[in-house]
Amino acid sequence: MPRVIVSSGHTSKSPGTVANGLKEVDLARKIAKATLPHLRQNGVITLSVPPDMDLFQRLEWINKTGYDENTGDIAIEIHINDGGDSGVEAWYEGEGDTESKRLTETLLQEVTAESGLTNKGSKSEYDHDLGSIAFLHEVHPVASLIECGYIDNEKDAEFLKDDNNIAKLGKGIAKGILKYLNIEYREAQMPANNNQQPQTNQNQSTAKPAAKPRIRPAGNNSTMPPVSAVGNSGGDGNNSIPVPNNAGLGNPMAGLGNPGGMGGFGAGGAG
């Protein structure tokens, strides 16, 4: 069965957009944490990127897992938008009818249906002001980046302050992923405490799609922290899962610069 990685944008030192008493980094983490139980209790092997990694570190960590588009694996990154508008928009890798686009459109449909927020559409990374989005074209799995509301819009900000709405966004993201994977959604039985470990079936398998050529820049290997499953042991949780020994990585983000535009996740962004 394909596996899923959930990432949230920004760090404590680079919190993204701050407005209406909210920080992007805090909201993105909460939504990511709300997503995980729905995936795990529907049998999906799921990892969560540890908190407080900058963009470069997140990309390295994801690629070190060995998860890859050629085995149908998925990587999702969660952000909150800015610019005063309202609703949910999402970005996909490249252009044309790609798996990334199909994943992104499915996510949008389910998130907006679950949350009631306006669907602002799926967009190619090439349509972004920065010209590309590093998270989408540098990670090995099929990738999508979703912007859950506008933090500087008063209506959206009030929506995001309600934990019930955060739960809706997390559930919508999970339902979108499951629909993309052709897995029927089953309502998650939320554990009474964070110490309960949802069961997953490590033996499930699926047919591998044809490999898609991809050119990656070379670089030096680096030692990454252990893979951790956020939300399983209180707080952000750090239940270690060993990274496969054959998961090599070069330097996917040579030349990262300062954060720029719409939360610093684009080409050269490090948030």
PDB file of C-alpha atoms in Angstrom:
ATOM      1  CA  MET A   1       0.000   0.000   0.000  1.00  0.00           C
ATOM      2  CA  PRO A   2       1.249   3.537  -0.719  1.00  0.00           C
ATOM      3  CA  ARG A   3       2.450   5.471   2.311  1.00  0.00           C
ATOM      4  CA  VAL A   4       1.814   9.066   3.340  1.00  0.00           C
ATOM      5  CA  ILE A   5       3.989  11.797   4.839  1.00  0.00           C
ATOM      6  CA  VAL A   6       2.312  14.828   6.425  1.00  0.00           C
ATOM      7  CA  SER A   7       4.357  18.015   6.820  1.00  0.00           C
ATOM      8  CA  SER A   8       3.454  21.413   8.249  1.00  0.00           C
ATOM      9  CA  GLY A   9       5.131  24.607   7.083  1.00  0.00           C
ATOM     10  CA  HIS A  10       7.407  26.964   9.004  1.00  0.00           C
ATOM     11  CA  THR A  11       9.202  26.909  12.351  1.00  0.00           C
ATOM     12  CA  SER A  12       9.035  28.640  15.719  1.00  0.00           C
ATOM     13  CA  LYS A  13      11.793  31.008  14.611  1.00  0.00           C
ATOM     14  CA  SER A  14      10.219  31.569  11.191  1.00  0.00           C
ATOM     15  CA  PRO A  15       6.488  31.280  11.965  1.00  0.00           C
ATOM     16  CA  GLY A  16       5.126  32.372   8.607  1.00  0.00           C
ATOM     17  CA  THR A  17       2.374  34.968   8.539  1.00  0.00           C
ATOM     18  CA  VAL A  18       1.174  36.350  11.884  1.00  0.00           C
ATOM     19  CA  ALA A  19      -2.210  38.100  11.937  1.00  0.00           C
ATOM     20  CA  ASN A  20      -5.430  38.333  13.941  1.00  0.00           C
ATOM     21  CA  GLY A  21      -3.712  36.844  16.983  1.00  0.00           C
ATOM     22  CA  LEU A  22      -2.719  33.711  15.059  1.00  0.00           C
ATOM     23  CA  LYS A  23       0.559  32.241  13.804  1.00  0.00           C
ATOM     24  CA  GLU A  24       0.699  30.206  10.622  1.00  0.00           C
ATOM     25  CA  VAL A  25       3.130  27.688  12.109  1.00  0.00           C
ATOM     26  CA  ASP A  26       0.798  26.890  15.030  1.00  0.00           C
ATOM     27  CA  LEU A  27      -2.273  26.433  12.852  1.00  0.00           C
ATOM     28  CA  ALA A  28      -0.458  24.262  10.307  1.00  0.00           C
ATOM     29  CA  ARG A  29       0.808  21.948  13.053  1.00  0.00           C
ATOM     30  CA  LYS A  30      -2.645  21.613  14.588  1.00  0.00           C
ATOM     31  CA  ILE A  31      -4.200  20.715  11.243  1.00  0.00           C
ATOM     32  CA  ALA A  32      -1.445  18.180  10.529  1.00  0.00           C
ATOM     33  CA  LYS A  33      -1.987  16.561  13.916  1.00  0.00           C
ATOM     34  CA  ALA A  34      -5.745  16.418  13.280  1.00  0.00           C
ATOM     35  CA  THR A  35      -5.132  14.654   9.955  1.00  0.00           C
ATOM     36  CA  LEU A  36      -3.089  11.715  11.224  1.00  0.00           C
ATOM     37  CA  PRO A  37      -5.629   9.641  13.230  1.00  0.00           C
ATOM     38  CA  HIS A  38      -8.043   9.479  10.299  1.00  0.00           C
ATOM     39  CA  LEU A  39      -5.324   8.104   8.027  1.00  0.00           C
ATOM     40  CA  ARG A  40      -3.908   5.614  10.510  1.00  0.00           C
ATOM     41  CA  GLN A  41      -7.273   4.252  11.563  1.00  0.00           C
ATOM     42  CA  ASN A  42      -8.084   3.674   7.908  1.00  0.00           C
ATOM     43  CA  GLY A  43      -5.010   1.467   7.577  1.00  0.00           C
ATOM     44  CA  VAL A  44      -2.633   3.939   5.928  1.00  0.00           C
ATOM     45  CA  ILE A  45       1.028   3.844   6.937  1.00  0.00           C
ATOM     46  CA  THR A  46       1.666   7.479   7.843  1.00  0.00           C
ATOM     47  CA  LEU A  47       4.663   9.501   8.997  1.00  0.00           C
ATOM     48  CA  SER A  48       4.751  13.085  10.238  1.00  0.00           C
ATOM     49  CA  VAL A  49       7.722  15.380   9.746  1.00  0.00           C
ATOM     50  CA  PRO A  50       9.148  16.456  13.137  1.00  0.00           C
ATOM     51  CA  PRO A  51       8.375  20.056  14.125  1.00  0.00           C
ATOM     52  CA  ASP A  52      10.750  22.996  13.810  1.00  0.00           C
ATOM     53  CA  MET A  53      12.590  21.832  10.699  1.00  0.00           C
ATOM     54  CA  ASP A  54      13.146  24.510   8.096  1.00  0.00           C
ATOM     55  CA  LEU A  55      12.262  23.818   4.476  1.00  0.00           C
ATOM     56  CA  PHE A  56      15.686  22.424   3.570  1.00  0.00           C
ATOM     57  CA  GLN A  57      15.613  20.040   6.540  1.00  0.00           C
ATOM     58  CA  ARG A  58      12.056  18.935   5.786  1.00  0.00           C
ATOM     59  CA  LEU A  59      12.956  18.055   2.216  1.00  0.00           C
ATOM     60  CA  GLU A  60      15.990  16.059   3.333  1.00  0.00           C
ATOM     61  CA  TRP A  61      14.012  14.257   6.021  1.00  0.00           C
ATOM     62  CA  ILE A  62      11.225  13.288   3.617  1.00  0.00           C
ATOM     63  CA  ASN A  63      13.621  12.004   0.982  1.00  0.00           C
ATOM     64  CA  LYS A  64      15.597  10.027   3.594  1.00  0.00           C
ATOM     65  CA  THR A  65      12.514   7.902   4.333  1.00  0.00           C
ATOM     66  CA  GLY A  66      12.762   6.198   0.961  1.00  0.00           C
ATOM     67  CA  TYR A  67       9.163   7.068   0.143  1.00  0.00           C
ATOM     68  CA  ASP A  68       8.808   7.660  -3.593  1.00  0.00           C
ATOM     69  CA  GLU A  69       6.252   8.427  -6.286  1.00  0.00           C
ATOM     70  CA  ASN A  70       7.203   5.225  -8.114  1.00  0.00           C
ATOM     71  CA  THR A  71       5.650   3.219  -5.275  1.00  0.00           C
ATOM     72  CA  GLY A  72       2.651   5.556  -5.093  1.00  0.00           C
ATOM     73  CA  ASP A  73       3.754   7.308  -1.895  1.00  0.00           C
ATOM     74  CA  ILE A  74       2.419  10.775  -1.045  1.00  0.00           C
ATOM     75  CA  ALA A  75       3.768  13.883   0.712  1.00  0.00           C
ATOM     76  CA  ILE A  76       1.415  16.671   1.804  1.00  0.00           C
ATOM     77  CA  GLU A  77       2.468  20.025   3.227  1.00  0.00           C
ATOM     78  CA  ILE A  78       0.002  22.219   5.108  1.00  0.00           C
ATOM     79  CA  HIS A  79       0.128  26.018   5.152  1.00  0.00           C
ATOM     80  CA  ILE A  80      -2.199  28.922   5.902  1.00  0.00           C
ATOM     81  CA  ASN A  81      -2.603  31.576   3.218  1.00  0.00           C
ATOM     82  CA  ASP A  82      -2.376  35.362   3.389  1.00  0.00           C
ATOM     83  CA  GLY A  83      -3.378  38.217   1.134  1.00  0.00           C
ATOM     84  CA  GLY A  84      -6.800  39.074   2.534  1.00  0.00           C
ATOM     85  CA  ASP A  85      -8.855  36.664   0.417  1.00  0.00           C
ATOM     86  CA  SER A  86     -10.931  33.779   1.814  1.00  0.00           C
ATOM     87  CA  GLY A  87     -11.027  30.037   1.219  1.00  0.00           C
ATOM     88  CA  VAL A  88      -8.768  27.083   0.436  1.00  0.00           C
ATOM     89  CA  GLU A  89      -6.351  26.770  -2.468  1.00  0.00           C
ATOM     90  CA  ALA A  90      -3.746  24.152  -3.283  1.00  0.00           C
ATOM     91  CA  TRP A  91      -0.689  23.766  -5.491  1.00  0.00           C
ATOM     92  CA  TYR A  92       0.614  20.875  -7.562  1.00  0.00           C
ATOM     93  CA  GLU A  93       3.934  19.976  -9.173  1.00  0.00           C
ATOM     94  CA  GLY A  94       4.665  20.989 -12.757  1.00  0.00           C
ATOM     95  CA  GLU A  95       1.836  21.389 -15.221  1.00  0.00           C
ATOM     96  CA  GLY A  96      -0.569  19.207 -17.158  1.00  0.00           C
ATOM     97  CA  ASP A  97      -2.484  16.146 -15.989  1.00  0.00           C
ATOM     98  CA  THR A  98      -0.047  14.795 -13.403  1.00  0.00           C
ATOM     99  CA  GLU A  99      -0.581  12.623 -10.336  1.00  0.00           C
ATOM    100  CA  SER A 100       0.261  15.679  -8.252  1.00  0.00           C
ATOM    101  CA  LYS A 101      -2.580  17.598  -9.901  1.00  0.00           C
ATOM    102  CA  ARG A 102      -5.033  14.728  -9.388  1.00  0.00           C
ATOM    103  CA  LEU A 103      -4.067  14.474  -5.717  1.00  0.00           C
ATOM    104  CA  THR A 104      -4.349  18.243  -5.252  1.00  0.00           C
ATOM    105  CA  GLU A 105      -7.795  18.497  -6.831  1.00  0.00           C
ATOM    106  CA  THR A 106      -9.072  15.590  -4.741  1.00  0.00           C
ATOM    107  CA  LEU A 107      -7.736  17.203  -1.565  1.00  0.00           C
ATOM    108  CA  LEU A 108      -9.450  20.484  -2.381  1.00  0.00           C
ATOM    109  CA  GLN A 109     -12.792  18.830  -3.039  1.00  0.00           C
ATOM    110  CA  GLU A 110     -12.796  16.963   0.262  1.00  0.00           C
ATOM    111  CA  VAL A 111     -11.385  19.776   2.415  1.00  0.00           C
ATOM    112  CA  THR A 112     -13.877  22.347   1.170  1.00  0.00           C
ATOM    113  CA  ALA A 113     -16.772  19.884   1.434  1.00  0.00           C
ATOM    114  CA  GLU A 114     -15.838  19.026   5.024  1.00  0.00           C
ATOM    115  CA  SER A 115     -15.028  22.570   6.187  1.00  0.00           C
ATOM    116  CA  GLY A 116     -17.490  24.664   4.204  1.00  0.00           C
ATOM    117  CA  LEU A 117     -14.712  27.024   3.107  1.00  0.00           C
ATOM    118  CA  THR A 118     -14.632  28.322  -0.464  1.00  0.00           C
ATOM    119  CA  ASN A 119     -12.725  26.292  -3.061  1.00  0.00           C
ATOM    120  CA  LYS A 120     -10.178  28.697  -4.581  1.00  0.00           C
ATOM    121  CA  GLY A 121      -8.925  26.096  -7.031  1.00  0.00           C
ATOM    122  CA  SER A 122      -5.820  24.020  -7.689  1.00  0.00           C
ATOM    123  CA  LYS A 123      -2.887  25.752  -9.323  1.00  0.00           C
ATOM    124  CA  SER A 124       0.379  24.786 -10.981  1.00  0.00           C
ATOM    125  CA  GLU A 125       3.497  25.760  -9.086  1.00  0.00           C
ATOM    126  CA  TYR A 126       4.562  27.581 -12.262  1.00  0.00           C
ATOM    127  CA  ASP A 127       1.686  30.016 -11.737  1.00  0.00           C
ATOM    128  CA  HIS A 128       3.045  31.041  -8.346  1.00  0.00           C
ATOM    129  CA  ASP A 129       4.647  34.473  -7.983  1.00  0.00           C
ATOM    130  CA  LEU A 130       7.950  32.741  -7.189  1.00  0.00           C
ATOM    131  CA  GLY A 131       7.846  30.668 -10.376  1.00  0.00           C
ATOM    132  CA  SER A 132       7.978  27.317  -8.565  1.00  0.00           C
ATOM    133  CA  ILE A 133       7.420  25.751  -5.145  1.00  0.00           C
ATOM    134  CA  ALA A 134      10.387  23.818  -3.780  1.00  0.00           C
ATOM    135  CA  PHE A 135       8.375  21.360  -1.683  1.00  0.00           C
ATOM    136  CA  LEU A 136       6.509  20.127  -4.747  1.00  0.00           C
ATOM    137  CA  HIS A 137       9.369  19.417  -7.115  1.00  0.00           C
ATOM    138  CA  GLU A 138      12.126  18.447  -4.656  1.00  0.00           C
ATOM    139  CA  VAL A 139      10.452  15.662  -2.650  1.00  0.00           C
ATOM    140  CA  HIS A 140      10.411  12.146  -4.083  1.00  0.00           C
ATOM    141  CA  PRO A 141       6.764  11.193  -3.354  1.00  0.00           C
ATOM    142  CA  VAL A 142       3.755  12.575  -5.223  1.00  0.00           C
ATOM    143  CA  ALA A 143       3.349  15.977  -3.579  1.00  0.00           C
ATOM    144  CA  SER A 144       0.689  18.575  -2.883  1.00  0.00           C
ATOM    145  CA  LEU A 145       0.721  21.794  -0.865  1.00  0.00           C
ATOM    146  CA  ILE A 146      -2.571  23.021   0.578  1.00  0.00           C
ATOM    147  CA  GLU A 147      -3.393  26.466   2.007  1.00  0.00           C
ATOM    148  CA  CYS A 148      -6.195  26.154   4.581  1.00  0.00           C
ATOM    149  CA  GLY A 149      -7.798  29.582   4.793  1.00  0.00           C
ATOM    150  CA  TYR A 150      -6.403  33.120   4.934  1.00  0.00           C
ATOM    151  CA  ILE A 151      -4.923  34.091   8.279  1.00  0.00           C
ATOM    152  CA  ASP A 152      -5.254  37.832   7.567  1.00  0.00           C
ATOM    153  CA  ASN A 153      -8.936  37.591   6.657  1.00  0.00           C
ATOM    154  CA  GLU A 154     -11.055  38.197   9.770  1.00  0.00           C
ATOM    155  CA  LYS A 155     -13.721  35.664   8.795  1.00  0.00           C
ATOM    156  CA  ASP A 156     -11.190  32.929   8.034  1.00  0.00           C
ATOM    157  CA  ALA A 157      -9.219  33.796  11.173  1.00  0.00           C
ATOM    158  CA  GLU A 158     -12.304  33.336  13.355  1.00  0.00           C
ATOM    159  CA  PHE A 159     -12.911  30.011  11.626  1.00  0.00           C
ATOM    160  CA  LEU A 160      -9.339  28.908  12.346  1.00  0.00           C
ATOM    161  CA  LYS A 161      -9.555  29.847  16.034  1.00  0.00           C
ATOM    162  CA  ASP A 162     -12.157  27.116  16.592  1.00  0.00           C
ATOM    163  CA  ASP A 163     -10.627  23.696  17.258  1.00  0.00           C
ATOM    164  CA  ASN A 164     -13.735  22.043  15.841  1.00  0.00           C
ATOM    165  CA  ASN A 165     -12.929  23.664  12.506  1.00  0.00           C
ATOM    166  CA  ILE A 166      -9.297  22.576  12.751  1.00  0.00           C
ATOM    167  CA  ALA A 167     -10.634  19.035  13.158  1.00  0.00           C
ATOM    168  CA  LYS A 168     -12.775  19.468  10.040  1.00  0.00           C
ATOM    169  CA  LEU A 169      -9.756  20.579   8.015  1.00  0.00           C
ATOM    170  CA  GLY A 170      -7.701  17.610   9.219  1.00  0.00           C
ATOM    171  CA  LYS A 171     -10.523  15.207   8.445  1.00  0.00           C
ATOM    172  CA  GLY A 172     -10.993  16.743   4.997  1.00  0.00           C
ATOM    173  CA  ILE A 173      -7.307  16.358   4.166  1.00  0.00           C
ATOM    174  CA  ALA A 174      -7.380  12.722   5.288  1.00  0.00           C
ATOM    175  CA  LYS A 175     -10.531  12.016   3.264  1.00  0.00           C
ATOM    176  CA  GLY A 176      -8.917  13.576   0.203  1.00  0.00           C
ATOM    177  CA  ILE A 177      -5.842  11.387   0.566  1.00  0.00           C
ATOM    178  CA  LEU A 178      -7.953   8.264   1.051  1.00  0.00           C
ATOM    179  CA  LYS A 179     -10.111   9.080  -1.955  1.00  0.00           C
ATOM    180  CA  TYR A 180      -6.995   9.563  -4.086  1.00  0.00           C
ATOM    181  CA  LEU A 181      -5.771   6.154  -2.892  1.00  0.00           C
ATOM    182  CA  ASN A 182      -9.177   4.570  -3.641  1.00  0.00           C
ATOM    183  CA  ILE A 183      -9.674   3.680   0.021  1.00  0.00           C
ATOM    184  CA  GLU A 184     -13.189   3.984   1.414  1.00  0.00           C
ATOM    185  CA  TYR A 185     -13.217   6.327   4.405  1.00  0.00           C
ATOM    186  CA  ARG A 186     -14.248   4.839   7.738  1.00  0.00           C
ATOM    187  CA  GLU A 187     -15.007   7.182  10.630  1.00  0.00           C
ATOM    188  CA  ALA A 188     -12.014   7.242  12.960  1.00  0.00           C
ATOM    189  CA  GLN A 189     -12.608   6.194  16.559  1.00  0.00           C
ATOM    190  CA  MET A 190     -10.600   8.905  18.271  1.00  0.00           C
ATOM    191  CA  PRO A 191      -8.533   7.518  21.199  1.00  0.00           C
ATOM    192  CA  ALA A 192      -9.323   8.660  24.736  1.00  0.00           C
ATOM    193  CA  ASN A 193      -5.674   9.653  25.148  1.00  0.00           C
ATOM    194  CA  ASN A 194      -2.614  10.132  22.988  1.00  0.00           C
ATOM    195  CA  ASN A 195      -0.922   6.964  24.250  1.00  0.00           C
ATOM    196  CA  GLN A 196      -3.049   4.648  22.134  1.00  0.00           C
ATOM    197  CA  GLN A 197      -1.226   3.519  19.011  1.00  0.00           C
ATOM    198  CA  PRO A 198      -3.511   3.063  15.978  1.00  0.00           C
ATOM    199  CA  GLN A 199      -2.897  -0.173  14.103  1.00  0.00           C
ATOM    200  CA  THR A 200      -1.750  -0.254  10.508  1.00  0.00           C
ATOM    201  CA  ASN A 201      -1.336  -3.183   8.174  1.00  0.00           C
ATOM    202  CA  GLN A 202       2.285  -3.184   7.063  1.00  0.00           C
ATOM    203  CA  ASN A 203       1.642  -6.135   4.715  1.00  0.00           C
ATOM    204  CA  GLN A 204      -0.824  -4.470   2.385  1.00  0.00           C
ATOM    205  CA  SER A 205       0.446  -3.878  -1.120  1.00  0.00           C
ATOM    206  CA  THR A 206      -0.664  -2.332  -4.360  1.00  0.00           C
ATOM    207  CA  ALA A 207       0.464  -2.433  -7.955  1.00  0.00           C
ATOM    208  CA  LYS A 208       3.342  -0.073  -8.627  1.00  0.00           C
ATOM    209  CA  PRO A 209       2.743   2.633 -11.225  1.00  0.00           C
ATOM    210  CA  ALA A 210       5.229   3.097 -14.027  1.00  0.00           C
ATOM    211  CA  ALA A 211       8.310   5.058 -13.034  1.00  0.00           C
ATOM    212  CA  LYS A 212       8.420   8.690 -14.084  1.00  0.00           C
ATOM    213  CA  PRO A 213      11.861  10.059 -15.058  1.00  0.00           C
ATOM    214  CA  ARG A 214      13.126  12.633 -12.611  1.00  0.00           C
ATOM    215  CA  ILE A 215      16.401  14.535 -12.553  1.00  0.00           C
ATOM    216  CA  ARG A 216      17.751  15.401  -9.131  1.00  0.00           C
ATOM    217  CA  PRO A 217      20.761  17.523  -8.224  1.00  0.00           C
ATOM    218  CA  ALA A 218      23.686  15.797  -6.567  1.00  0.00           C
ATOM    219  CA  GLY A 219      25.012  16.723  -3.163  1.00  0.00           C
ATOM    220  CA  ASN A 220      26.372  15.505   0.157  1.00  0.00           C
ATOM    221  CA  ASN A 221      24.527  13.048   2.371  1.00  0.00           C
ATOM    222  CA  SER A 222      23.601  14.321   5.804  1.00  0.00           C
ATOM    223  CA  THR A 223      22.504  12.703   9.038  1.00  0.00           C
ATOM    224  CA  MET A 224      18.823  13.234   9.721  1.00  0.00           C
ATOM    225  CA  PRO A 225      16.880  12.917  12.986  1.00  0.00           C
ATOM    226  CA  PRO A 226      14.688   9.870  13.536  1.00  0.00           C
ATOM    227  CA  VAL A 227      11.349   9.614  11.823  1.00  0.00           C
ATOM    228  CA  SER A 228       8.642  10.439  14.353  1.00  0.00           C
ATOM    229  CA  ALA A 229       4.916   9.922  14.485  1.00  0.00           C
ATOM    230  CA  VAL A 230       3.426  13.181  15.669  1.00  0.00           C
ATOM    231  CA  GLY A 231       0.489  12.942  18.015  1.00  0.00           C
ATOM    232  CA  ASN A 232       0.921   9.397  19.355  1.00  0.00           C
ATOM    233  CA  SER A 233       2.585  10.044  22.697  1.00  0.00           C
ATOM    234  CA  GLY A 234       1.383  13.405  23.907  1.00  0.00           C
ATOM    235  CA  GLY A 235       2.360  16.822  22.596  1.00  0.00           C
ATOM    236  CA  ASP A 236       3.982  16.307  19.232  1.00  0.00           C
ATOM    237  CA  GLY A 237       5.139  12.789  20.125  1.00  0.00           C
ATOM    238  CA  ASN A 238       8.429  11.217  19.073  1.00  0.00           C
ATOM    239  CA  ASN A 239       7.909   7.509  18.518  1.00  0.00           C
ATOM    240  CA  SER A 240      10.932   6.651  16.427  1.00  0.00           C
ATOM    241  CA  ILE A 241      10.615   4.617  13.249  1.00  0.00           C
ATOM    242  CA  PRO A 242      13.931   3.691  11.586  1.00  0.00           C
ATOM    243  CA  VAL A 243      14.542   5.196   8.182  1.00  0.00           C
ATOM    244  CA  PRO A 244      15.307   2.532   5.515  1.00  0.00           C
ATOM    245  CA  ASN A 245      19.026   1.936   5.054  1.00  0.00           C
ATOM    246  CA  ASN A 246      18.788   2.360   1.305  1.00  0.00           C
ATOM    247  CA  ALA A 247      17.144   5.758   1.465  1.00  0.00           C
ATOM    248  CA  GLY A 248      20.005   7.851   0.133  1.00  0.00           C
ATOM    249  CA  LEU A 249      19.741  11.576  -0.477  1.00  0.00           C
ATOM    250  CA  GLY A 250      21.764  14.181  -2.240  1.00  0.00           C
ATOM    251  CA  ASN A 251      21.322  17.878  -1.749  1.00  0.00           C
ATOM    252  CA  PRO A 252      17.844  18.663  -3.115  1.00  0.00           C
ATOM    253  CA  MET A 253      17.857  22.323  -2.198  1.00  0.00           C
ATOM    254  CA  ALA A 254      21.229  23.750  -3.135  1.00  0.00           C
ATOM    255  CA  GLY A 255      21.075  27.514  -3.019  1.00  0.00           C
ATOM    256  CA  LEU A 256      18.174  28.055  -0.647  1.00  0.00           C
ATOM    257  CA  GLY A 257      17.723  31.708   0.097  1.00  0.00           C
ATOM    258  CA  ASN A 258      15.432  33.735   2.309  1.00  0.00           C
ATOM    259  CA  PRO A 259      11.717  33.082   2.693  1.00  0.00           C
ATOM    260  CA  GLY A 260       9.667  34.809   0.083  1.00  0.00           C
ATOM    261  CA  GLY A 261       6.057  35.383  -0.833  1.00  0.00           C
ATOM    262  CA  MET A 262       3.012  33.618   0.563  1.00  0.00           C
ATOM    263  CA  GLY A 263       4.726  32.089   3.577  1.00  0.00           C
ATOM    264  CA  GLY A 264       8.201  31.271   2.229  1.00  0.00           C
ATOM    265  CA  PHE A 265       7.589  27.803   0.759  1.00  0.00           C
ATOM    266  CA  GLY A 266       8.566  28.609  -2.806  1.00  0.00           C
ATOM    267  CA  ALA A 267      11.778  28.427  -4.761  1.00  0.00           C
ATOM    268  CA  GLY A 268      14.467  29.691  -2.429  1.00  0.00           C
ATOM    269  CA  GLY A 269      12.100  29.755   0.543  1.00  0.00           C
ATOM    270  CA  ALA A 270      13.159  28.192   3.833  1.00  0.00           C
ATOM    271  CA  GLY A 271      10.068  28.546   5.996  1.00  0.00           C
TER     272      GLY A 271
END
